mmCIF file of C-alpha atoms in Angstrom:
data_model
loop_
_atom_site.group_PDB
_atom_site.id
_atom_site.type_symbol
_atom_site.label_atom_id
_atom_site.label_comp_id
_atom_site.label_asym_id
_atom_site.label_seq_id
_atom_site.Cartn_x
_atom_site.Cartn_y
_atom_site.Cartn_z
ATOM 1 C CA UNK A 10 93.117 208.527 -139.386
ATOM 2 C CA UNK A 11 95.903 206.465 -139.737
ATOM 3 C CA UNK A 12 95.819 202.582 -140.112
ATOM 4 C CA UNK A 13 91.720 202.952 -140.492
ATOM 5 C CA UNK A 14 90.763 199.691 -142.718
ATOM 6 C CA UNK A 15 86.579 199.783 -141.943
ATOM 7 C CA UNK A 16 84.276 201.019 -144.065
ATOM 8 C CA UNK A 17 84.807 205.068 -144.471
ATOM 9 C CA UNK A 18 81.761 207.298 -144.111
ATOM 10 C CA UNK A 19 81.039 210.727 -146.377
ATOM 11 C CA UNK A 20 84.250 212.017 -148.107
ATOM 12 C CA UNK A 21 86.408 209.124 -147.118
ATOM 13 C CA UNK A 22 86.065 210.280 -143.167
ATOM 14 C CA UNK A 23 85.964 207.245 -141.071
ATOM 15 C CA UNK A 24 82.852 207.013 -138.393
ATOM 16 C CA UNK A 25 83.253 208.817 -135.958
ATOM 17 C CA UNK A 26 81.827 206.319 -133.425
ATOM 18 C CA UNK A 27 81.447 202.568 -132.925
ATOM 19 C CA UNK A 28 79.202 200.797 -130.756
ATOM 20 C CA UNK A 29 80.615 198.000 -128.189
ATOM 21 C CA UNK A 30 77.464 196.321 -126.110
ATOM 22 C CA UNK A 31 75.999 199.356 -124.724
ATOM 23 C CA UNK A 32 78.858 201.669 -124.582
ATOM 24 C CA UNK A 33 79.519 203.966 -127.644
ATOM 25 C CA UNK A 34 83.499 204.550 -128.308
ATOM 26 C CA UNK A 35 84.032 207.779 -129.856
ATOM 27 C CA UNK A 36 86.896 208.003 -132.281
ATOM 28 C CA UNK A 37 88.068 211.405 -133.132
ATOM 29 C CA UNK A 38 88.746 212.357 -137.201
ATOM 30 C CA UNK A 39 92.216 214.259 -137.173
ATOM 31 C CA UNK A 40 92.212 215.558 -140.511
ATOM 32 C CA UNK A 41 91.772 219.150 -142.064
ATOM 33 C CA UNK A 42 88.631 220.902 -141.027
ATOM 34 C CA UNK A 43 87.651 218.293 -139.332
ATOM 35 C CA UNK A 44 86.408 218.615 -135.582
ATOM 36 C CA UNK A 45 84.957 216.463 -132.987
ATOM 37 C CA UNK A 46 82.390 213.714 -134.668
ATOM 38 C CA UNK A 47 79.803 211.855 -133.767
ATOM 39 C CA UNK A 48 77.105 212.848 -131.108
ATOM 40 C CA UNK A 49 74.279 211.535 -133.396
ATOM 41 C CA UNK A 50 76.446 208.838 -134.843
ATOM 42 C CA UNK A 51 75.861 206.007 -132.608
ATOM 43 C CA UNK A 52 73.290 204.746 -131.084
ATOM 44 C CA UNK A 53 73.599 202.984 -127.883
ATOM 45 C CA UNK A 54 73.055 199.264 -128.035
ATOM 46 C CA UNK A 55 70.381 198.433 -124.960
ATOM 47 C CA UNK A 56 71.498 196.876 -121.969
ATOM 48 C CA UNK A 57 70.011 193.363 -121.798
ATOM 49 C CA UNK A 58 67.972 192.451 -118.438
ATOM 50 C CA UNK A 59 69.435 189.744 -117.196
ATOM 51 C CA UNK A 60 65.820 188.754 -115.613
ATOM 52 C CA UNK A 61 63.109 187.184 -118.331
ATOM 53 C CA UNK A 62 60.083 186.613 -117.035
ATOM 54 C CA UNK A 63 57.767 183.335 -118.188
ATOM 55 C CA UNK A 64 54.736 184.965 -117.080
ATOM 56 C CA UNK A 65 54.000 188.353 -115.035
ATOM 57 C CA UNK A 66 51.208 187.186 -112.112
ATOM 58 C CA UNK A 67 48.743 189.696 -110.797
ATOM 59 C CA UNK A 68 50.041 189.178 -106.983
ATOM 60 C CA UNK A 69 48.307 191.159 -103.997
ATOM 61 C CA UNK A 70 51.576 192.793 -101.957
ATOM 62 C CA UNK A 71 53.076 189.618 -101.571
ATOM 63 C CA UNK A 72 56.751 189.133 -99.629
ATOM 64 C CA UNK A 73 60.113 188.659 -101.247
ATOM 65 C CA UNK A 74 62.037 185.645 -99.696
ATOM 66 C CA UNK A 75 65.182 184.956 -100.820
ATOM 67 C CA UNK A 76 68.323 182.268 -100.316
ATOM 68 C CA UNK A 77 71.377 181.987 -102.123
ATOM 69 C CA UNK A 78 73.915 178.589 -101.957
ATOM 70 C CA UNK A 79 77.377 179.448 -100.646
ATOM 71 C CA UNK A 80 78.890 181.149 -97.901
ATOM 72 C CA UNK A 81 75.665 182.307 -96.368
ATOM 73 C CA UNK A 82 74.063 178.626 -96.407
ATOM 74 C CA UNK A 83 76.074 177.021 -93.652
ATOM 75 C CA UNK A 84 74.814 172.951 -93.652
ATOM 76 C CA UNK A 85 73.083 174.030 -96.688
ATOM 77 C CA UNK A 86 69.865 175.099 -94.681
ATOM 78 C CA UNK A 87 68.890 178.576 -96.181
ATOM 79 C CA UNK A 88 68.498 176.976 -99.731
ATOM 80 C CA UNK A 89 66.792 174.006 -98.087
ATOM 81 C CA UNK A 90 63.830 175.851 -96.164
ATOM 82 C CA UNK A 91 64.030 177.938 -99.337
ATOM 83 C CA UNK A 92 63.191 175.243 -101.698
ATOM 84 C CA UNK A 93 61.007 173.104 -99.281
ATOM 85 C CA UNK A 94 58.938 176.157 -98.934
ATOM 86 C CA UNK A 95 58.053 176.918 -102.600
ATOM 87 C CA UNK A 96 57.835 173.171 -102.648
ATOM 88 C CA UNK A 97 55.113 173.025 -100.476
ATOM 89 C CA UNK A 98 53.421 176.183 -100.669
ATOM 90 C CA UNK A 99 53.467 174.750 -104.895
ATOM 91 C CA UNK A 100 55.314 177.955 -106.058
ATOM 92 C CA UNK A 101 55.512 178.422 -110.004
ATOM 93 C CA UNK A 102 58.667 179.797 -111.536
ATOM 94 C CA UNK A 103 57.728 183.037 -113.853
ATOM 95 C CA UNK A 104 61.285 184.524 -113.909
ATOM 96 C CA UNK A 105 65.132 183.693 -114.713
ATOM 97 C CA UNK A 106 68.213 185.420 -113.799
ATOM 98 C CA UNK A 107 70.425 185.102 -116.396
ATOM 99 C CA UNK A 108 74.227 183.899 -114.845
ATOM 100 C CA UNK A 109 76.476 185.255 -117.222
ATOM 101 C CA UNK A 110 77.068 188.878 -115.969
ATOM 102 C CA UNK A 111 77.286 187.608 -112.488
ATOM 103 C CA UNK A 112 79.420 184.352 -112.116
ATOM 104 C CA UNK A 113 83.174 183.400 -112.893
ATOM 105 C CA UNK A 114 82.034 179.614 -114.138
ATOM 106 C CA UNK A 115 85.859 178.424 -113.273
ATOM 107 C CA UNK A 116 84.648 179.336 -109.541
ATOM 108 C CA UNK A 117 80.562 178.830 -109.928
ATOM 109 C CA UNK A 118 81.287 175.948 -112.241
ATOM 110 C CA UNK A 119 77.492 174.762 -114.840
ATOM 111 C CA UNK A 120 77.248 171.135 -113.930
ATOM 112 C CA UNK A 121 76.273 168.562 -116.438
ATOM 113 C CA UNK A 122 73.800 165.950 -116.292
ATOM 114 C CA UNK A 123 71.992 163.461 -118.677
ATOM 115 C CA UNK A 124 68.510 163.661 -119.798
ATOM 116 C CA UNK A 125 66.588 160.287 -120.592
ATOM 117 C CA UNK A 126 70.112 158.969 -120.313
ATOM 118 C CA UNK A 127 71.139 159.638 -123.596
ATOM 119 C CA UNK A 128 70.709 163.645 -123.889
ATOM 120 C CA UNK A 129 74.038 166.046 -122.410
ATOM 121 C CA UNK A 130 72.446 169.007 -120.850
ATOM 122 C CA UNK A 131 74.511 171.604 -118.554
ATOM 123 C CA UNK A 132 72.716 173.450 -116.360
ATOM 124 C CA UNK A 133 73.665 176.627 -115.229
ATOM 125 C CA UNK A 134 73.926 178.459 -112.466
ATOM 126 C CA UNK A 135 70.551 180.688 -113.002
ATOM 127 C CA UNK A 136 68.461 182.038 -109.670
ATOM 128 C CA UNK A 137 64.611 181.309 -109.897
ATOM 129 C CA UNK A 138 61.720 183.623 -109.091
ATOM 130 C CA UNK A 139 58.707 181.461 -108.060
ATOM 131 C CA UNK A 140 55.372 182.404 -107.107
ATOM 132 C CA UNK A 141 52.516 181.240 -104.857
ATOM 133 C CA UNK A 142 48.980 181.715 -103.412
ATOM 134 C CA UNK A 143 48.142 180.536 -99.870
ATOM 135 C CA UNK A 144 45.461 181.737 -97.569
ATOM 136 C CA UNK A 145 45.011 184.668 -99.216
ATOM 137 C CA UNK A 146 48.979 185.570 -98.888
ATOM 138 C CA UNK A 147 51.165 185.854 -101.813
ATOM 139 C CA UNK A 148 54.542 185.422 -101.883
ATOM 140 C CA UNK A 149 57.925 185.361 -103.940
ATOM 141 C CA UNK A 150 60.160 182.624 -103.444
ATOM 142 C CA UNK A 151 63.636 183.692 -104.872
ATOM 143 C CA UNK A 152 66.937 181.424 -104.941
ATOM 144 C CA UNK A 153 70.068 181.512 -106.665
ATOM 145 C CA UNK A 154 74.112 180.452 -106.246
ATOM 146 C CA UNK A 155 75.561 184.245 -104.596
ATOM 147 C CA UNK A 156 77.081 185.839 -107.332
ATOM 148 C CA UNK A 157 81.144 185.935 -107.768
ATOM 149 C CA UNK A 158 80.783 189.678 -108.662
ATOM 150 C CA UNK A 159 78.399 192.902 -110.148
ATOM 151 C CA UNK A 160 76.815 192.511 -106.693
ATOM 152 C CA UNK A 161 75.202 196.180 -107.650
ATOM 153 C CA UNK A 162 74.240 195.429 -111.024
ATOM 154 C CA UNK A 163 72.575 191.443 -109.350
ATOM 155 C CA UNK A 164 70.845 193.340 -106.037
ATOM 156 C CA UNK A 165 69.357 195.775 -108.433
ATOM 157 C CA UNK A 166 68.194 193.125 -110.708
ATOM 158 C CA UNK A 167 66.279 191.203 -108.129
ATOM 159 C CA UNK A 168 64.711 194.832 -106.442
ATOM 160 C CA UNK A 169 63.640 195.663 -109.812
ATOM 161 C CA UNK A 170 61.790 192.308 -110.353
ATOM 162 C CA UNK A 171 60.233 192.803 -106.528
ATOM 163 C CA UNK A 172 59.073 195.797 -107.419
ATOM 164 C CA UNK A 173 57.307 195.073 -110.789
ATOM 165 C CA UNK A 174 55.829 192.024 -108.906
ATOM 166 C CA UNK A 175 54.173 194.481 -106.199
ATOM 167 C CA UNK A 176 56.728 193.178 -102.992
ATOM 168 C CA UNK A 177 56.138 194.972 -100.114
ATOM 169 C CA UNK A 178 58.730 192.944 -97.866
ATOM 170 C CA UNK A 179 61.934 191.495 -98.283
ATOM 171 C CA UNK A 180 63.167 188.350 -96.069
ATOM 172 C CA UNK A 181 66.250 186.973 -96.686
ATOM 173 C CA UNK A 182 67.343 183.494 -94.903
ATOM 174 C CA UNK A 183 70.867 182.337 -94.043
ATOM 175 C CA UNK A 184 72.675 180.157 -91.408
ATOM 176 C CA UNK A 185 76.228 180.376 -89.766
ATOM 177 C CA UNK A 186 78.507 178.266 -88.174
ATOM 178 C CA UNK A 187 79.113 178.521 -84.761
ATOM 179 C CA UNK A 188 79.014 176.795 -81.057
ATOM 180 C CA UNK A 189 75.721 175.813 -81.168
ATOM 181 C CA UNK A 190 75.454 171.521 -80.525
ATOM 182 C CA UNK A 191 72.951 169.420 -82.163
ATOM 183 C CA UNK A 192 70.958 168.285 -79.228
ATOM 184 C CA UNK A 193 69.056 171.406 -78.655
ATOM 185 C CA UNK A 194 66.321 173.549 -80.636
ATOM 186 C CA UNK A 195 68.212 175.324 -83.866
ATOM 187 C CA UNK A 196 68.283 179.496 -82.576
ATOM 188 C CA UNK A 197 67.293 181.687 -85.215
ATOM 189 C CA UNK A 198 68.267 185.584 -84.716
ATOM 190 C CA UNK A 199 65.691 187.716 -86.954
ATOM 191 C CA UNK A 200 66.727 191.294 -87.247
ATOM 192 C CA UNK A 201 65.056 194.466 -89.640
ATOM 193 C CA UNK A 202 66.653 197.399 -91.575
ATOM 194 C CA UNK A 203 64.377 199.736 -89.215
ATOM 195 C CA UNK A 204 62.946 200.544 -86.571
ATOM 196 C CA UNK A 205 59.528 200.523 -87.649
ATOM 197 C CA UNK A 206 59.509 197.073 -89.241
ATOM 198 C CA UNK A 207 61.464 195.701 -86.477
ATOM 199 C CA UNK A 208 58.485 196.565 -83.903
ATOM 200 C CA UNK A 209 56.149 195.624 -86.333
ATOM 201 C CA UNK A 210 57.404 192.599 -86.322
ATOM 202 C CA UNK A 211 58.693 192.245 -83.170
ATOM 203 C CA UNK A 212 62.193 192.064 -84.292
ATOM 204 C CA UNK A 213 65.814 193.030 -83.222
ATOM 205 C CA UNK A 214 66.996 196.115 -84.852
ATOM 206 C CA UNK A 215 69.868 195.472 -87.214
ATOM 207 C CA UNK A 216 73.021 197.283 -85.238
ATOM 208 C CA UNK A 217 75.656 195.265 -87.450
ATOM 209 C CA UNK A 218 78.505 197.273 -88.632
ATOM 210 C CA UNK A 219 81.691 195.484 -90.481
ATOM 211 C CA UNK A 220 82.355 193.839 -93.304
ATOM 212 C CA UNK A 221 79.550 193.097 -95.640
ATOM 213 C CA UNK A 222 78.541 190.789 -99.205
ATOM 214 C CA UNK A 223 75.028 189.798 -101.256
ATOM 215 C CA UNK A 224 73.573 189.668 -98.648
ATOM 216 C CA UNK A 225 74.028 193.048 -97.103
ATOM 217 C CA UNK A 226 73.735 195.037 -100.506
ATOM 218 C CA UNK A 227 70.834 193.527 -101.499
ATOM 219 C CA UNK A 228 69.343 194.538 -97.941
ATOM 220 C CA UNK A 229 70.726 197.871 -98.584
ATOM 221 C CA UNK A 230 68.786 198.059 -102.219
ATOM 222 C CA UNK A 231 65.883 197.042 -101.218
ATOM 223 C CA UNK A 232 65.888 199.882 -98.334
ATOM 224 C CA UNK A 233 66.497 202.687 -100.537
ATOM 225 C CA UNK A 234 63.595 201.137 -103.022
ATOM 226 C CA UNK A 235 61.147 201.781 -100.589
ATOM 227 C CA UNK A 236 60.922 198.146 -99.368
ATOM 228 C CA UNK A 237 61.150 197.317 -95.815
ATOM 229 C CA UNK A 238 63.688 194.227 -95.572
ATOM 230 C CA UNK A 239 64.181 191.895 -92.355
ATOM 231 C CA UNK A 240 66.942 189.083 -92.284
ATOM 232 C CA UNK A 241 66.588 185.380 -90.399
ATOM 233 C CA UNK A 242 69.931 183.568 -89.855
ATOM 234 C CA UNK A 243 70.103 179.717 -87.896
ATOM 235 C CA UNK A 244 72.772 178.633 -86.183
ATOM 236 C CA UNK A 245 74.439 175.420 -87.085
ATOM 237 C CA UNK A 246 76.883 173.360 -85.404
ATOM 238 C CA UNK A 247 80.354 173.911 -86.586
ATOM 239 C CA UNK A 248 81.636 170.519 -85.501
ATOM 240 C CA UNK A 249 79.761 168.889 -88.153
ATOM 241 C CA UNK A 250 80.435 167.893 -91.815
ATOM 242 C CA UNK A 251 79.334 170.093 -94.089
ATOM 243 C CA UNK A 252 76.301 168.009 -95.324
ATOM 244 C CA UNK A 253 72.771 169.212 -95.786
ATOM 245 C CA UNK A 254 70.896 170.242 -92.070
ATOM 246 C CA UNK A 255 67.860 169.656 -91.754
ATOM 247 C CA UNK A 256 67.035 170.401 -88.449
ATOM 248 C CA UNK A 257 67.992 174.331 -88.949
ATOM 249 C CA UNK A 258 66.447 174.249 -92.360
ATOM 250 C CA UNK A 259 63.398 173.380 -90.697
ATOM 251 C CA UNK A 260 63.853 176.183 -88.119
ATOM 252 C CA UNK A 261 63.873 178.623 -90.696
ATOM 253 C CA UNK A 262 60.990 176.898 -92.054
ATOM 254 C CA UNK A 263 58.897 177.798 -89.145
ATOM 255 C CA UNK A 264 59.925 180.919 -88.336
ATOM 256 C CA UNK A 265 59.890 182.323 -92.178
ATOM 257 C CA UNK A 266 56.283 180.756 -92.212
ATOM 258 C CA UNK A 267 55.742 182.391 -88.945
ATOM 259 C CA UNK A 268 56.597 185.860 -89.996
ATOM 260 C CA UNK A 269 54.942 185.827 -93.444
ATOM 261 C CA UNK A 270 51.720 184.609 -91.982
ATOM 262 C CA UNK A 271 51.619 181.516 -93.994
ATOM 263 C CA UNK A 272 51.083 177.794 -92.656
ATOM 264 C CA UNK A 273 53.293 174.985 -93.947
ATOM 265 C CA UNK A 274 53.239 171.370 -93.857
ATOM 266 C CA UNK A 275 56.822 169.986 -92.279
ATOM 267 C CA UNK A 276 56.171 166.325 -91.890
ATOM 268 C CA UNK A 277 58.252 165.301 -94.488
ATOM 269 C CA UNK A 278 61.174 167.328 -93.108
ATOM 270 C CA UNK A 279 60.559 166.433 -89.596
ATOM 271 C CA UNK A 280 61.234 163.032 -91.202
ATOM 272 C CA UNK A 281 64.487 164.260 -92.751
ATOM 273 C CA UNK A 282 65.262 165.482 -89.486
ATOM 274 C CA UNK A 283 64.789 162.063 -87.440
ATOM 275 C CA UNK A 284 67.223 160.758 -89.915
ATOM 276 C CA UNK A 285 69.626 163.129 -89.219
ATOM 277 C CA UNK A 286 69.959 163.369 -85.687
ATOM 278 C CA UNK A 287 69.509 159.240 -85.737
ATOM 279 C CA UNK A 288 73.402 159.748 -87.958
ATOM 280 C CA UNK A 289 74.518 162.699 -85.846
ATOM 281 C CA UNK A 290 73.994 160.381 -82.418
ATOM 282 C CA UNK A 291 75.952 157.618 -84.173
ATOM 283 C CA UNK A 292 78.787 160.154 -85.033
ATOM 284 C CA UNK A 293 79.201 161.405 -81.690
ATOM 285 C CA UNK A 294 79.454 157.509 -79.830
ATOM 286 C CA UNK A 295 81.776 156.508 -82.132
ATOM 287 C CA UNK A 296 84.720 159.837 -80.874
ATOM 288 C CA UNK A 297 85.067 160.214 -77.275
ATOM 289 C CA UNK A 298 86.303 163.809 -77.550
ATOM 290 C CA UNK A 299 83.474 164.765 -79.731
ATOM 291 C CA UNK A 300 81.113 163.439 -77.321
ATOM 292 C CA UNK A 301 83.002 165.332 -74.119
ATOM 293 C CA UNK A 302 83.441 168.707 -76.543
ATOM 294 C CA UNK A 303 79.076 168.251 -77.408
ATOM 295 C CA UNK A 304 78.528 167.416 -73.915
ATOM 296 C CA UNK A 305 80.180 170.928 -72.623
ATOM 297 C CA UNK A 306 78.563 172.520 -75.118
ATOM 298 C CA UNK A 307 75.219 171.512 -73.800
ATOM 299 C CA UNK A 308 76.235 172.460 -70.429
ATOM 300 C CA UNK A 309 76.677 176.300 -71.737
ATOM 301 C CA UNK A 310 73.404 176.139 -73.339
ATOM 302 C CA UNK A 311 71.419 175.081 -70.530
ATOM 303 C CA UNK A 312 73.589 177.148 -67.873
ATOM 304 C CA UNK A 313 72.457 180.331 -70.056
ATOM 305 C CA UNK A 314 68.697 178.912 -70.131
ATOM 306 C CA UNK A 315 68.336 178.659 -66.095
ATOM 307 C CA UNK A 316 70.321 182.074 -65.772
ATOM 308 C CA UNK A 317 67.425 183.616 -68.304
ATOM 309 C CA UNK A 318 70.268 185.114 -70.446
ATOM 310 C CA UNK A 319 68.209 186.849 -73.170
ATOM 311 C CA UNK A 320 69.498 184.590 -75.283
ATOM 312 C CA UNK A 321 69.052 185.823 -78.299
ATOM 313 C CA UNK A 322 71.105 188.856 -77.650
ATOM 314 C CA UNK A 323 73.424 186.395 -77.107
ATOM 315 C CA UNK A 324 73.210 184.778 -80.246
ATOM 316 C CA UNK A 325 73.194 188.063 -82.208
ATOM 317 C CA UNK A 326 76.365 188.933 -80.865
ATOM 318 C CA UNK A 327 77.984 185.521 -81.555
ATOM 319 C CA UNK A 328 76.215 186.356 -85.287
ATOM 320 C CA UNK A 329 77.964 189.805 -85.652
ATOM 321 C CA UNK A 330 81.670 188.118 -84.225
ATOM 322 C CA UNK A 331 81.689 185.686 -87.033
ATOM 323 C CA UNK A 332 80.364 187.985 -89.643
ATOM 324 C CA UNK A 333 83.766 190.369 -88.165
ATOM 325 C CA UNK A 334 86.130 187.222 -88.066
ATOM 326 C CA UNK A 335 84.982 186.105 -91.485
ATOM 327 C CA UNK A 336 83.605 188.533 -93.882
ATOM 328 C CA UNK A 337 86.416 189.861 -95.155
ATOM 329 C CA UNK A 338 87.377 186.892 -97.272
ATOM 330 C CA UNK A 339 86.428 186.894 -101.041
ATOM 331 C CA UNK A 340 82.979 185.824 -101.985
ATOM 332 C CA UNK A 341 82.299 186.206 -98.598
ATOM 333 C CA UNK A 342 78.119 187.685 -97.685
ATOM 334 C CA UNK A 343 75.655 188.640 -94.651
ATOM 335 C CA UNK A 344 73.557 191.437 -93.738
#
């Protein structure tokens, strides 16, 4: 072989392999009597899971809910109710996903803070799996930034994980913008993967067809594992800022808590809540054609209501039109 300047194996023959991560590159030997070398002359380097667990809990069929910050977390309320939920159901964290196979940092960017205010520490953009006990119920609480790509390789991850923990269910939670105002309840559309989960739980059936992201293929992983997989989505007002909501954070709150059979305490977020709509009130007084555009949009709302639109079908639809309109962009996720 030409240009060869490694070490040379038996009779000055270069290897006929090399090993890069967990690939093998095969390099063919050219000279005379020489033919094809190296089947037994690498061995291939193991792929590295990209989930390490702390601890591995004994858990009794417990439910997979998950929530991921970005495009599927419209006034941040998915990773909210996420969080508040292993808050208060005092969820442990027993596993890490690893980032670096799934994020471009220039667009998922590790963040820096201090610690004791001398310290530099970056933090990076890992998801968390969390567990915890509550009458009787166990369940996984898992949240992470959606990943910029591998979107096989991260769904697969997190199925795998489920599955050595014993889930029987997945639930994922997300929130969309759309013509929704403030003033009334937050509507949540819940759908399933099938029919039989869907009348189990007394769910839509998922008739979504279009584009798809994280969301979607994780749903679609977790089907062909064997694990039944249902999807709850809040609406949220797309005339606000985008700053944290807590009032559809704490609608997912309830109805997550709802469907896994587990109680939750919401005080403190009903609080949060009061605060917010207190600020949102204050927003729409001080712009005229805010208040007008809100006020019409209450109008359709109630009109709907004392017409008994089913309207959740209603909402569903709305749902699958902005997944059409907007799913198509990069980074872009729903079920």
């Amino acid at each position: 072989m030409q240009g060869w300047t490694g070490r040379e194996g038996p009779a000055g023959v270069a290897p006929a392999a090399i090993c890069i991560g967990p690939w093998p590159v095969t390099i063919e030997h050219k000279g005379p009597g020489s033919g094809r070398l190296g089947e037994k002359a690498c061995r291939y380097a193991e792929a590295v899971d990209p989930i390490s667990f702390v601890e591995r809990p004994r858990l009794d069929r417990p439910s997979l809910l998950c929530a991921f910050r970005g495009w599927n977390d419209g006034g941040e309320a998915a990773s909210i109710a996420a969080r508040y939920l292993a808050e208060q159901w005092q969820a442990r964290v027993v596993a890490h996903l690893d980032p670096e196979e799934f994020y471009d940092f220039q667009v998922t960017r590790p963040r820096v803070r201090l610690e004791d205010g001398v310290s530099r520490v970056i933090d990076w953009p890992r998801g968390e799996f969390a567990v915890a006990s509550m009458k009787g119920r166990d369940v996984v609480v898992f949240t992470a930034v959606e990943p910029n790509v591998r979107w096989r390789t991260f769904s697969q991850a997190i199925i795998g994980a489920a599955r050595d923990l014993g889930c029987r269910l997945l639930v994922t939670l997300g929130a969309f913008l759309t013509d929704v105002p403030h003033s009334r309840p937050v509507p949540v559309v819940g759908s399933a993967a099938d029919e039989e989960t869907a009348t189990r739980l007394g769910l839509a059936r998922s008739q979504y067809e279009g584009p798809t992201g994280i969301v979607g293929v994780l749903h679609d992983a977790s089907n062909r594992a064997g694990i039944p997989s249902v999807s709850l989505w809040a609406a949220v007002p797309h005339y606000l800022p985008s700053a944290p909501n807590p009032k559809a954070a704490l609608a997912l709150v309830e109805r997550a808590s709802s469907l896994l059979e587990i109680p939750v305490e919401t005080r403190s977020l009903l609080k949060a809540v009061e605060a917010w709509e207190e600020g949102v009130l204050r927003l729409v007084q001080e712009s005229d054609e805010l208040g007008e555009y809100v006020s019409r949009l209450e109008t359709a709302v109630d009109q709907r209501i004392d017409e008994e639109v089913p309207s959740g079908e209603a909402l569903a639809a709305e749902l699958e039109r902005y997944l059409r309109d907007h799913g198509g962009e990069p980074g872009h996720g729903m079920s």
